[in-house]
Amino acid sequence: MKKRYLSIVLFLALVSVAVLSSFKSIQPAAVSNGYTIGDVATDFKLKNVDGKMVSLSDYKDAKGFIVIFTCNTCPYAVASEDRINALDKEYKSKGFPVIAINPNNPEVQPDDTFAKMQEKAKEKQFTFPYLYDESQSIYAKYGATKTPHVYLLQKEKGKHIVKYIGAIDDNVRDASAVKVPFLANAVDELLAGKEVSVKETKAIGCSVKQ
């Protein structure tokens, strides 16, 4: 009886070790998913709210792009809408247009359907493309986890190089309380021919609805 008990204990211990080892082995992959600073971001082709397909390659004269993963529903995304419009107004003419992408699954968040995106774009008078990541493949490729989540790209020899990842600024809840406009600072530095000094910040928002 004692031997049987010891055998059971030993078996359970071995199973626990195997499970823990398996868990540890998948952790690095989960953390390393998505782009990091200096990576080359591949192009995409997604449907805009006007029904047309949009790619980065459509912007022949662009110096880079402000890619923002956002949505209709997250309070943090809603609080950022006017700021995103302002960023596009400020930097599109300087070669860095905004490209907004909705990564959410409308089956999980019904107010993030394509039709609702069209309503949102019209209501807020978006001056930038608002694209639908229907397959949810682009946000996953980028590694976006929040809405909003920013990726600043610079065009170098025909490639789109990631220069900044994170938040628009240091106060996603209240635009009037912003002290450090991380994204605007990064774009200004690129326009001045400088290296981005703050390359990454923490994106604060709602989790992407898968």
mmCIF file with all atom_site columns, C-alpha atoms in Angstrom:
data_model
loop_
_atom_site.group_PDB
_atom_site.id
_atom_site.type_symbol
_atom_site.label_atom_id
_atom_site.label_alt_id
_atom_site.label_comp_id
_atom_site.label_asym_id
_atom_site.label_entity_id
_atom_site.label_seq_id
_atom_site.pdbx_PDB_ins_code
_atom_site.Cartn_x
_atom_site.Cartn_y
_atom_site.Cartn_z
_atom_site.occupancy
_atom_site.B_iso_or_equiv
_atom_site.pdbx_formal_charge
_atom_site.auth_seq_id
_atom_site.auth_comp_id
_atom_site.auth_asym_id
_atom_site.auth_atom_id
_atom_site.pdbx_PDB_model_num
ATOM 1   C CA . MET A 1 1   ? 0.000   0.000  0.000   1.00 0.00 ? 1   MET A CA 1
ATOM 2   C CA . LYS A 1 2   ? 2.839   2.326  0.927   1.00 0.00 ? 2   LYS A CA 1
ATOM 3   C CA . LYS A 1 3   ? 4.655   1.608  -2.357  1.00 0.00 ? 3   LYS A CA 1
ATOM 4   C CA . ARG A 1 4   ? 1.457   2.300  -4.311  1.00 0.00 ? 4   ARG A CA 1
ATOM 5   C CA . TYR A 1 5   ? 1.031   5.613  -2.508  1.00 0.00 ? 5   TYR A CA 1
ATOM 6   C CA . LEU A 1 6   ? 4.629   6.613  -3.262  1.00 0.00 ? 6   LEU A CA 1
ATOM 7   C CA . SER A 1 7   ? 4.164   5.679  -6.915  1.00 0.00 ? 7   SER A CA 1
ATOM 8   C CA . ILE A 1 8   ? 1.101   7.921  -7.176  1.00 0.00 ? 8   ILE A CA 1
ATOM 9   C CA . VAL A 1 9   ? 2.931   10.823 -5.534  1.00 0.00 ? 9   VAL A CA 1
ATOM 10  C CA . LEU A 1 10  ? 5.903   10.367 -7.865  1.00 0.00 ? 10  LEU A CA 1
ATOM 11  C CA . PHE A 1 11  ? 3.607   10.251 -10.918 1.00 0.00 ? 11  PHE A CA 1
ATOM 12  C CA . LEU A 1 12  ? 1.821   13.457 -9.899  1.00 0.00 ? 12  LEU A CA 1
ATOM 13  C CA . ALA A 1 13  ? 5.153   15.191 -9.295  1.00 0.00 ? 13  ALA A CA 1
ATOM 14  C CA . LEU A 1 14  ? 6.378   14.225 -12.753 1.00 0.00 ? 14  LEU A CA 1
ATOM 15  C CA . VAL A 1 15  ? 3.146   15.460 -14.362 1.00 0.00 ? 15  VAL A CA 1
ATOM 16  C CA . SER A 1 16  ? 3.480   18.790 -12.502 1.00 0.00 ? 16  SER A CA 1
ATOM 17  C CA . VAL A 1 17  ? 7.046   19.254 -13.712 1.00 0.00 ? 17  VAL A CA 1
ATOM 18  C CA . ALA A 1 18  ? 6.016   18.476 -17.292 1.00 0.00 ? 18  ALA A CA 1
ATOM 19  C CA . VAL A 1 19  ? 3.148   20.957 -17.181 1.00 0.00 ? 19  VAL A CA 1
ATOM 20  C CA . LEU A 1 20  ? 5.327   23.699 -15.698 1.00 0.00 ? 20  LEU A CA 1
ATOM 21  C CA . SER A 1 21  ? 8.053   23.073 -18.261 1.00 0.00 ? 21  SER A CA 1
ATOM 22  C CA . SER A 1 22  ? 5.519   23.243 -21.062 1.00 0.00 ? 22  SER A CA 1
ATOM 23  C CA . PHE A 1 23  ? 4.095   26.487 -19.693 1.00 0.00 ? 23  PHE A CA 1
ATOM 24  C CA . LYS A 1 24  ? 7.539   28.065 -19.397 1.00 0.00 ? 24  LYS A CA 1
ATOM 25  C CA . SER A 1 25  ? 8.402   27.039 -22.929 1.00 0.00 ? 25  SER A CA 1
ATOM 26  C CA . ILE A 1 26  ? 5.462   28.949 -24.418 1.00 0.00 ? 26  ILE A CA 1
ATOM 27  C CA . GLN A 1 27  ? 5.974   32.105 -22.397 1.00 0.00 ? 27  GLN A CA 1
ATOM 28  C CA . PRO A 1 28  ? 8.824   33.646 -24.438 1.00 0.00 ? 28  PRO A CA 1
ATOM 29  C CA . ALA A 1 29  ? 6.912   33.214 -27.689 1.00 0.00 ? 29  ALA A CA 1
ATOM 30  C CA . ALA A 1 30  ? 3.908   35.055 -26.280 1.00 0.00 ? 30  ALA A CA 1
ATOM 31  C CA . VAL A 1 31  ? 6.062   37.931 -25.062 1.00 0.00 ? 31  VAL A CA 1
ATOM 32  C CA . SER A 1 32  ? 8.101   38.224 -28.254 1.00 0.00 ? 32  SER A CA 1
ATOM 33  C CA . ASN A 1 33  ? 5.140   38.369 -30.661 1.00 0.00 ? 33  ASN A CA 1
ATOM 34  C CA . GLY A 1 34  ? 4.832   41.485 -32.785 1.00 0.00 ? 34  GLY A CA 1
ATOM 35  C CA . TYR A 1 35  ? 7.178   44.191 -33.969 1.00 0.00 ? 35  TYR A CA 1
ATOM 36  C CA . THR A 1 36  ? 9.932   45.781 -31.960 1.00 0.00 ? 36  THR A CA 1
ATOM 37  C CA . ILE A 1 37  ? 11.887  48.977 -32.611 1.00 0.00 ? 37  ILE A CA 1
ATOM 38  C CA . GLY A 1 38  ? 13.887  48.719 -35.828 1.00 0.00 ? 38  GLY A CA 1
ATOM 39  C CA . ASP A 1 39  ? 11.757  45.960 -37.354 1.00 0.00 ? 39  ASP A CA 1
ATOM 40  C CA . VAL A 1 40  ? 10.454  46.203 -40.907 1.00 0.00 ? 40  VAL A CA 1
ATOM 41  C CA . ALA A 1 41  ? 6.658   46.430 -40.932 1.00 0.00 ? 41  ALA A CA 1
ATOM 42  C CA . THR A 1 42  ? 5.069   44.653 -43.870 1.00 0.00 ? 42  THR A CA 1
ATOM 43  C CA . ASP A 1 43  ? 2.387   46.328 -45.941 1.00 0.00 ? 43  ASP A CA 1
ATOM 44  C CA . PHE A 1 44  ? -1.297  45.432 -45.651 1.00 0.00 ? 44  PHE A CA 1
ATOM 45  C CA . LYS A 1 45  ? -4.497  45.862 -47.639 1.00 0.00 ? 45  LYS A CA 1
ATOM 46  C CA . LEU A 1 46  ? -7.591  46.578 -45.564 1.00 0.00 ? 46  LEU A CA 1
ATOM 47  C CA . LYS A 1 47  ? -11.047 47.968 -46.250 1.00 0.00 ? 47  LYS A CA 1
ATOM 48  C CA . ASN A 1 48  ? -11.640 51.601 -45.376 1.00 0.00 ? 48  ASN A CA 1
ATOM 49  C CA . VAL A 1 49  ? -14.972 52.984 -44.165 1.00 0.00 ? 49  VAL A CA 1
ATOM 50  C CA . ASP A 1 50  ? -15.549 54.360 -47.676 1.00 0.00 ? 50  ASP A CA 1
ATOM 51  C CA . GLY A 1 51  ? -15.447 50.814 -49.045 1.00 0.00 ? 51  GLY A CA 1
ATOM 52  C CA . LYS A 1 52  ? -12.068 51.202 -50.758 1.00 0.00 ? 52  LYS A CA 1
ATOM 53  C CA . MET A 1 53  ? -9.037  49.049 -50.017 1.00 0.00 ? 53  MET A CA 1
ATOM 54  C CA . VAL A 1 54  ? -6.071  50.901 -48.509 1.00 0.00 ? 54  VAL A CA 1
ATOM 55  C CA . SER A 1 55  ? -2.380  49.969 -48.384 1.00 0.00 ? 55  SER A CA 1
ATOM 56  C CA . LEU A 1 56  ? 0.715   51.791 -47.208 1.00 0.00 ? 56  LEU A CA 1
ATOM 57  C CA . SER A 1 57  ? 2.009   51.505 -50.758 1.00 0.00 ? 57  SER A CA 1
ATOM 58  C CA . ASP A 1 58  ? -0.821  53.798 -51.895 1.00 0.00 ? 58  ASP A CA 1
ATOM 59  C CA . TYR A 1 59  ? 1.029   56.707 -50.274 1.00 0.00 ? 59  TYR A CA 1
ATOM 60  C CA . LYS A 1 60  ? 3.891   57.161 -52.706 1.00 0.00 ? 60  LYS A CA 1
ATOM 61  C CA . ASP A 1 61  ? 5.105   60.464 -51.244 1.00 0.00 ? 61  ASP A CA 1
ATOM 62  C CA . ALA A 1 62  ? 4.776   59.562 -47.562 1.00 0.00 ? 62  ALA A CA 1
ATOM 63  C CA . LYS A 1 63  ? 7.859   59.769 -45.360 1.00 0.00 ? 63  LYS A CA 1
ATOM 64  C CA . GLY A 1 64  ? 6.250   57.402 -42.898 1.00 0.00 ? 64  GLY A CA 1
ATOM 65  C CA . PHE A 1 65  ? 3.011   56.561 -41.132 1.00 0.00 ? 65  PHE A CA 1
ATOM 66  C CA . ILE A 1 66  ? 1.287   56.965 -37.788 1.00 0.00 ? 66  ILE A CA 1
ATOM 67  C CA . VAL A 1 67  ? -0.466  53.601 -37.477 1.00 0.00 ? 67  VAL A CA 1
ATOM 68  C CA . ILE A 1 68  ? -2.981  53.579 -34.622 1.00 0.00 ? 68  ILE A CA 1
ATOM 69  C CA . PHE A 1 69  ? -4.983  50.547 -33.568 1.00 0.00 ? 69  PHE A CA 1
ATOM 70  C CA . THR A 1 70  ? -8.226  51.919 -32.165 1.00 0.00 ? 70  THR A CA 1
ATOM 71  C CA . CYS A 1 71  ? -11.950 51.185 -32.071 1.00 0.00 ? 71  CYS A CA 1
ATOM 72  C CA . ASN A 1 72  ? -15.440 52.624 -31.635 1.00 0.00 ? 72  ASN A CA 1
ATOM 73  C CA . THR A 1 73  ? -16.124 51.529 -28.105 1.00 0.00 ? 73  THR A CA 1
ATOM 74  C CA . CYS A 1 74  ? -13.176 51.651 -25.716 1.00 0.00 ? 74  CYS A CA 1
ATOM 75  C CA . PRO A 1 75  ? -13.436 54.765 -23.498 1.00 0.00 ? 75  PRO A CA 1
ATOM 76  C CA . TYR A 1 76  ? -9.704  55.370 -23.958 1.00 0.00 ? 76  TYR A CA 1
ATOM 77  C CA . ALA A 1 77  ? -10.056 55.188 -27.738 1.00 0.00 ? 77  ALA A CA 1
ATOM 78  C CA . VAL A 1 78  ? -13.063 57.508 -27.663 1.00 0.00 ? 78  VAL A CA 1
ATOM 79  C CA . ALA A 1 79  ? -11.097 59.965 -25.510 1.00 0.00 ? 79  ALA A CA 1
ATOM 80  C CA . SER A 1 80  ? -8.332  59.918 -28.142 1.00 0.00 ? 80  SER A CA 1
ATOM 81  C CA . GLU A 1 81  ? -10.451 60.589 -31.242 1.00 0.00 ? 81  GLU A CA 1
ATOM 82  C CA . ASP A 1 82  ? -9.986  64.358 -31.353 1.00 0.00 ? 82  ASP A CA 1
ATOM 83  C CA . ARG A 1 83  ? -6.271  63.907 -30.702 1.00 0.00 ? 83  ARG A CA 1
ATOM 84  C CA . ILE A 1 84  ? -5.971  61.458 -33.575 1.00 0.00 ? 84  ILE A CA 1
ATOM 85  C CA . ASN A 1 85  ? -7.757  63.879 -35.895 1.00 0.00 ? 85  ASN A CA 1
ATOM 86  C CA . ALA A 1 86  ? -5.384  66.642 -34.738 1.00 0.00 ? 86  ALA A CA 1
ATOM 87  C CA . LEU A 1 87  ? -2.334  64.442 -35.357 1.00 0.00 ? 87  LEU A CA 1
ATOM 88  C CA . ASP A 1 88  ? -3.462  63.721 -38.895 1.00 0.00 ? 88  ASP A CA 1
ATOM 89  C CA . LYS A 1 89  ? -4.131  67.394 -39.537 1.00 0.00 ? 89  LYS A CA 1
ATOM 90  C CA . GLU A 1 90  ? -0.694  68.331 -38.198 1.00 0.00 ? 90  GLU A CA 1
ATOM 91  C CA . TYR A 1 91  ? 1.447   65.648 -39.808 1.00 0.00 ? 91  TYR A CA 1
ATOM 92  C CA . LYS A 1 92  ? -0.264  64.428 -42.987 1.00 0.00 ? 92  LYS A CA 1
ATOM 93  C CA . SER A 1 93  ? 0.966   67.435 -44.945 1.00 0.00 ? 93  SER A CA 1
ATOM 94  C CA . LYS A 1 94  ? 4.459   66.839 -43.524 1.00 0.00 ? 94  LYS A CA 1
ATOM 95  C CA . GLY A 1 95  ? 4.576   63.278 -44.822 1.00 0.00 ? 95  GLY A CA 1
ATOM 96  C CA . PHE A 1 96  ? 3.311   61.281 -41.831 1.00 0.00 ? 96  PHE A CA 1
ATOM 97  C CA . PRO A 1 97  ? -0.407  60.531 -42.300 1.00 0.00 ? 97  PRO A CA 1
ATOM 98  C CA . VAL A 1 98  ? -2.497  58.687 -39.730 1.00 0.00 ? 98  VAL A CA 1
ATOM 99  C CA . ILE A 1 99  ? -3.747  55.203 -40.603 1.00 0.00 ? 99  ILE A CA 1
ATOM 100 C CA . ALA A 1 100 ? -6.274  53.964 -38.032 1.00 0.00 ? 100 ALA A CA 1
ATOM 101 C CA . ILE A 1 101 ? -7.149  50.276 -37.798 1.00 0.00 ? 101 ILE A CA 1
ATOM 102 C CA . ASN A 1 102 ? -9.972  48.644 -35.843 1.00 0.00 ? 102 ASN A CA 1
ATOM 103 C CA . PRO A 1 103 ? -8.717  45.229 -34.632 1.00 0.00 ? 103 PRO A CA 1
ATOM 104 C CA . ASN A 1 104 ? -11.770 44.184 -32.619 1.00 0.00 ? 104 ASN A CA 1
ATOM 105 C CA . ASN A 1 105 ? -13.950 41.153 -33.322 1.00 0.00 ? 105 ASN A CA 1
ATOM 106 C CA . PRO A 1 106 ? -17.562 42.430 -33.685 1.00 0.00 ? 106 PRO A CA 1
ATOM 107 C CA . GLU A 1 107 ? -18.887 39.078 -32.503 1.00 0.00 ? 107 GLU A CA 1
ATOM 108 C CA . VAL A 1 108 ? -17.299 39.887 -29.146 1.00 0.00 ? 108 VAL A CA 1
ATOM 109 C CA . GLN A 1 109 ? -17.950 43.648 -29.263 1.00 0.00 ? 109 GLN A CA 1
ATOM 110 C CA . PRO A 1 110 ? -21.117 44.260 -31.387 1.00 0.00 ? 110 PRO A CA 1
ATOM 111 C CA . ASP A 1 111 ? -20.565 48.037 -31.547 1.00 0.00 ? 111 ASP A CA 1
ATOM 112 C CA . ASP A 1 112 ? -17.337 47.523 -33.496 1.00 0.00 ? 112 ASP A CA 1
ATOM 113 C CA . THR A 1 113 ? -18.949 46.315 -36.711 1.00 0.00 ? 113 THR A CA 1
ATOM 114 C CA . PHE A 1 114 ? -17.931 47.811 -40.047 1.00 0.00 ? 114 PHE A CA 1
ATOM 115 C CA . ALA A 1 115 ? -21.273 49.640 -40.242 1.00 0.00 ? 115 ALA A CA 1
ATOM 116 C CA . LYS A 1 116 ? -20.673 51.153 -36.812 1.00 0.00 ? 116 LYS A CA 1
ATOM 117 C CA . MET A 1 117 ? -17.175 52.171 -37.915 1.00 0.00 ? 117 MET A CA 1
ATOM 118 C CA . GLN A 1 118 ? -18.714 54.044 -40.827 1.00 0.00 ? 118 GLN A CA 1
ATOM 119 C CA . GLU A 1 119 ? -21.081 55.828 -38.448 1.00 0.00 ? 119 GLU A CA 1
ATOM 120 C CA . LYS A 1 120 ? -18.203 56.738 -36.125 1.00 0.00 ? 120 LYS A CA 1
ATOM 121 C CA . ALA A 1 121 ? -16.034 58.093 -38.939 1.00 0.00 ? 121 ALA A CA 1
ATOM 122 C CA . LYS A 1 122 ? -18.902 60.255 -40.207 1.00 0.00 ? 122 LYS A CA 1
ATOM 123 C CA . GLU A 1 123 ? -19.885 61.467 -36.733 1.00 0.00 ? 123 GLU A CA 1
ATOM 124 C CA . LYS A 1 124 ? -16.322 62.448 -35.764 1.00 0.00 ? 124 LYS A CA 1
ATOM 125 C CA . GLN A 1 125 ? -15.389 63.617 -39.274 1.00 0.00 ? 125 GLN A CA 1
ATOM 126 C CA . PHE A 1 126 ? -12.267 61.493 -39.396 1.00 0.00 ? 126 PHE A CA 1
ATOM 127 C CA . THR A 1 127 ? -9.739  62.940 -41.830 1.00 0.00 ? 127 THR A CA 1
ATOM 128 C CA . PHE A 1 128 ? -7.803  59.671 -42.015 1.00 0.00 ? 128 PHE A CA 1
ATOM 129 C CA . PRO A 1 129 ? -8.531  56.128 -43.224 1.00 0.00 ? 129 PRO A CA 1
ATOM 130 C CA . TYR A 1 130 ? -10.319 54.000 -40.644 1.00 0.00 ? 130 TYR A CA 1
ATOM 131 C CA . LEU A 1 131 ? -9.613  50.426 -41.672 1.00 0.00 ? 131 LEU A CA 1
ATOM 132 C CA . TYR A 1 132 ? -11.272 47.157 -40.702 1.00 0.00 ? 132 TYR A CA 1
ATOM 133 C CA . ASP A 1 133 ? -8.912  44.326 -39.704 1.00 0.00 ? 133 ASP A CA 1
ATOM 134 C CA . GLU A 1 134 ? -11.577 41.737 -40.392 1.00 0.00 ? 134 GLU A CA 1
ATOM 135 C CA . SER A 1 135 ? -9.242  38.736 -40.215 1.00 0.00 ? 135 SER A CA 1
ATOM 136 C CA . GLN A 1 136 ? -7.532  40.153 -37.111 1.00 0.00 ? 136 GLN A CA 1
ATOM 137 C CA . SER A 1 137 ? -4.210  39.275 -38.744 1.00 0.00 ? 137 SER A CA 1
ATOM 138 C CA . ILE A 1 138 ? -2.670  42.744 -38.962 1.00 0.00 ? 138 ILE A CA 1
ATOM 139 C CA . TYR A 1 139 ? -2.978  43.707 -35.300 1.00 0.00 ? 139 TYR A CA 1
ATOM 140 C CA . ALA A 1 140 ? -1.518  40.311 -34.382 1.00 0.00 ? 140 ALA A CA 1
ATOM 141 C CA . LYS A 1 141 ? 1.392   40.830 -36.773 1.00 0.00 ? 141 LYS A CA 1
ATOM 142 C CA . TYR A 1 142 ? 2.111   44.220 -35.231 1.00 0.00 ? 142 TYR A CA 1
ATOM 143 C CA . GLY A 1 143 ? 1.665   42.900 -31.693 1.00 0.00 ? 143 GLY A CA 1
ATOM 144 C CA . ALA A 1 144 ? -0.934  45.484 -30.681 1.00 0.00 ? 144 ALA A CA 1
ATOM 145 C CA . THR A 1 145 ? -2.650  44.604 -27.417 1.00 0.00 ? 145 THR A CA 1
ATOM 146 C CA . LYS A 1 146 ? -4.594  47.775 -26.600 1.00 0.00 ? 146 LYS A CA 1
ATOM 147 C CA . THR A 1 147 ? -6.906  50.323 -28.152 1.00 0.00 ? 147 THR A CA 1
ATOM 148 C CA . PRO A 1 148 ? -5.358  52.779 -28.726 1.00 0.00 ? 148 PRO A CA 1
ATOM 149 C CA . HIS A 1 149 ? -1.907  51.392 -29.540 1.00 0.00 ? 149 HIS A CA 1
ATOM 150 C CA . VAL A 1 150 ? 0.511   53.387 -31.714 1.00 0.00 ? 150 VAL A CA 1
ATOM 151 C CA . TYR A 1 151 ? 3.208   52.288 -34.181 1.00 0.00 ? 151 TYR A CA 1
ATOM 152 C CA . LEU A 1 152 ? 5.236   55.043 -35.829 1.00 0.00 ? 152 LEU A CA 1
ATOM 153 C CA . LEU A 1 153 ? 6.837   53.941 -39.084 1.00 0.00 ? 153 LEU A CA 1
ATOM 154 C CA . GLN A 1 154 ? 9.482   55.706 -41.149 1.00 0.00 ? 154 GLN A CA 1
ATOM 155 C CA . LYS A 1 155 ? 10.050  54.905 -44.809 1.00 0.00 ? 155 LYS A CA 1
ATOM 156 C CA . GLU A 1 156 ? 13.674  54.012 -45.465 1.00 0.00 ? 156 GLU A CA 1
ATOM 157 C CA . LYS A 1 157 ? 14.738  52.717 -48.892 1.00 0.00 ? 157 LYS A CA 1
ATOM 158 C CA . GLY A 1 158 ? 11.197  51.578 -49.577 1.00 0.00 ? 158 GLY A CA 1
ATOM 159 C CA . LYS A 1 159 ? 10.842  49.750 -46.256 1.00 0.00 ? 159 LYS A CA 1
ATOM 160 C CA . HIS A 1 160 ? 8.670   50.756 -43.299 1.00 0.00 ? 160 HIS A CA 1
ATOM 161 C CA . ILE A 1 161 ? 10.853  50.799 -40.192 1.00 0.00 ? 161 ILE A CA 1
ATOM 162 C CA . VAL A 1 162 ? 9.290   50.832 -36.722 1.00 0.00 ? 162 VAL A CA 1
ATOM 163 C CA . LYS A 1 163 ? 10.567  53.875 -34.822 1.00 0.00 ? 163 LYS A CA 1
ATOM 164 C CA . TYR A 1 164 ? 8.165   54.244 -31.898 1.00 0.00 ? 164 TYR A CA 1
ATOM 165 C CA . ILE A 1 165 ? 5.634   51.988 -30.146 1.00 0.00 ? 165 ILE A CA 1
ATOM 166 C CA . GLY A 1 166 ? 3.207   52.842 -27.368 1.00 0.00 ? 166 GLY A CA 1
ATOM 167 C CA . ALA A 1 167 ? 0.888   55.639 -26.287 1.00 0.00 ? 167 ALA A CA 1
ATOM 168 C CA . ILE A 1 168 ? -0.116  58.876 -27.991 1.00 0.00 ? 168 ILE A CA 1
ATOM 169 C CA . ASP A 1 169 ? 0.808   60.868 -24.902 1.00 0.00 ? 169 ASP A CA 1
ATOM 170 C CA . ASP A 1 170 ? 1.066   60.660 -21.124 1.00 0.00 ? 170 ASP A CA 1
ATOM 171 C CA . ASN A 1 171 ? -2.636  61.119 -20.316 1.00 0.00 ? 171 ASN A CA 1
ATOM 172 C CA . VAL A 1 172 ? -4.985  59.002 -22.402 1.00 0.00 ? 172 VAL A CA 1
ATOM 173 C CA . ARG A 1 173 ? -7.945  59.902 -20.185 1.00 0.00 ? 173 ARG A CA 1
ATOM 174 C CA . ASP A 1 174 ? -7.699  63.687 -20.339 1.00 0.00 ? 174 ASP A CA 1
ATOM 175 C CA . ALA A 1 175 ? -6.247  65.581 -23.299 1.00 0.00 ? 175 ALA A CA 1
ATOM 176 C CA . SER A 1 176 ? -6.206  68.827 -21.339 1.00 0.00 ? 176 SER A CA 1
ATOM 177 C CA . ALA A 1 177 ? -3.846  67.301 -18.771 1.00 0.00 ? 177 ALA A CA 1
ATOM 178 C CA . VAL A 1 178 ? -1.220  66.039 -21.238 1.00 0.00 ? 178 VAL A CA 1
ATOM 179 C CA . LYS A 1 179 ? 2.328   67.029 -20.316 1.00 0.00 ? 179 LYS A CA 1
ATOM 180 C CA . VAL A 1 180 ? 4.359   64.869 -22.712 1.00 0.00 ? 180 VAL A CA 1
ATOM 181 C CA . PRO A 1 181 ? 3.091   64.222 -26.264 1.00 0.00 ? 181 PRO A CA 1
ATOM 182 C CA . PHE A 1 182 ? 5.200   61.109 -26.894 1.00 0.00 ? 182 PHE A CA 1
ATOM 183 C CA . LEU A 1 183 ? 4.026   60.469 -30.444 1.00 0.00 ? 183 LEU A CA 1
ATOM 184 C CA . ALA A 1 184 ? 4.195   64.076 -31.654 1.00 0.00 ? 184 ALA A CA 1
ATOM 185 C CA . ASN A 1 185 ? 7.680   64.400 -30.172 1.00 0.00 ? 185 ASN A CA 1
ATOM 186 C CA . ALA A 1 186 ? 8.786   61.256 -32.003 1.00 0.00 ? 186 ALA A CA 1
ATOM 187 C CA . VAL A 1 187 ? 7.433   62.462 -35.357 1.00 0.00 ? 187 VAL A CA 1
ATOM 188 C CA . ASP A 1 188 ? 9.049   65.882 -34.861 1.00 0.00 ? 188 ASP A CA 1
ATOM 189 C CA . GLU A 1 189 ? 12.395  64.234 -34.176 1.00 0.00 ? 189 GLU A CA 1
ATOM 190 C CA . LEU A 1 190 ? 12.162  62.148 -37.351 1.00 0.00 ? 190 LEU A CA 1
ATOM 191 C CA . LEU A 1 191 ? 11.218  65.219 -39.374 1.00 0.00 ? 191 LEU A CA 1
ATOM 192 C CA . ALA A 1 192 ? 14.275  66.993 -37.946 1.00 0.00 ? 192 ALA A CA 1
ATOM 193 C CA . GLY A 1 193 ? 16.507  64.112 -39.013 1.00 0.00 ? 193 GLY A CA 1
ATOM 194 C CA . LYS A 1 194 ? 17.086  62.995 -35.442 1.00 0.00 ? 194 LYS A CA 1
ATOM 195 C CA . GLU A 1 195 ? 16.804  59.638 -33.727 1.00 0.00 ? 195 GLU A CA 1
ATOM 196 C CA . VAL A 1 196 ? 13.668  59.152 -31.657 1.00 0.00 ? 196 VAL A CA 1
ATOM 197 C CA . SER A 1 197 ? 14.692  59.724 -28.050 1.00 0.00 ? 197 SER A CA 1
ATOM 198 C CA . VAL A 1 198 ? 11.755  57.933 -26.383 1.00 0.00 ? 198 VAL A CA 1
ATOM 199 C CA . LYS A 1 199 ? 11.225  54.840 -28.494 1.00 0.00 ? 199 LYS A CA 1
ATOM 200 C CA . GLU A 1 200 ? 8.707   52.945 -26.378 1.00 0.00 ? 200 GLU A CA 1
ATOM 201 C CA . THR A 1 201 ? 6.022   53.778 -23.853 1.00 0.00 ? 201 THR A CA 1
ATOM 202 C CA . LYS A 1 202 ? 3.246   51.748 -22.295 1.00 0.00 ? 202 LYS A CA 1
ATOM 203 C CA . ALA A 1 203 ? 0.032   51.729 -24.323 1.00 0.00 ? 203 ALA A CA 1
ATOM 204 C CA . ILE A 1 204 ? -2.916  52.254 -21.969 1.00 0.00 ? 204 ILE A CA 1
ATOM 205 C CA . GLY A 1 205 ? -6.364  51.237 -23.180 1.00 0.00 ? 205 GLY A CA 1
ATOM 206 C CA . CYS A 1 206 ? -8.810  48.374 -23.539 1.00 0.00 ? 206 CYS A CA 1
ATOM 207 C CA . SER A 1 207 ? -7.633  44.925 -24.536 1.00 0.00 ? 207 SER A CA 1
ATOM 208 C CA . VAL A 1 208 ? -8.176  43.961 -28.170 1.00 0.00 ? 208 VAL A CA 1
ATOM 209 C CA . LYS A 1 209 ? -11.379 41.910 -28.436 1.00 0.00 ? 209 LYS A CA 1
ATOM 210 C CA . GLN A 1 210 ? -10.487 38.602 -30.088 1.00 0.00 ? 210 GLN A CA 1
#
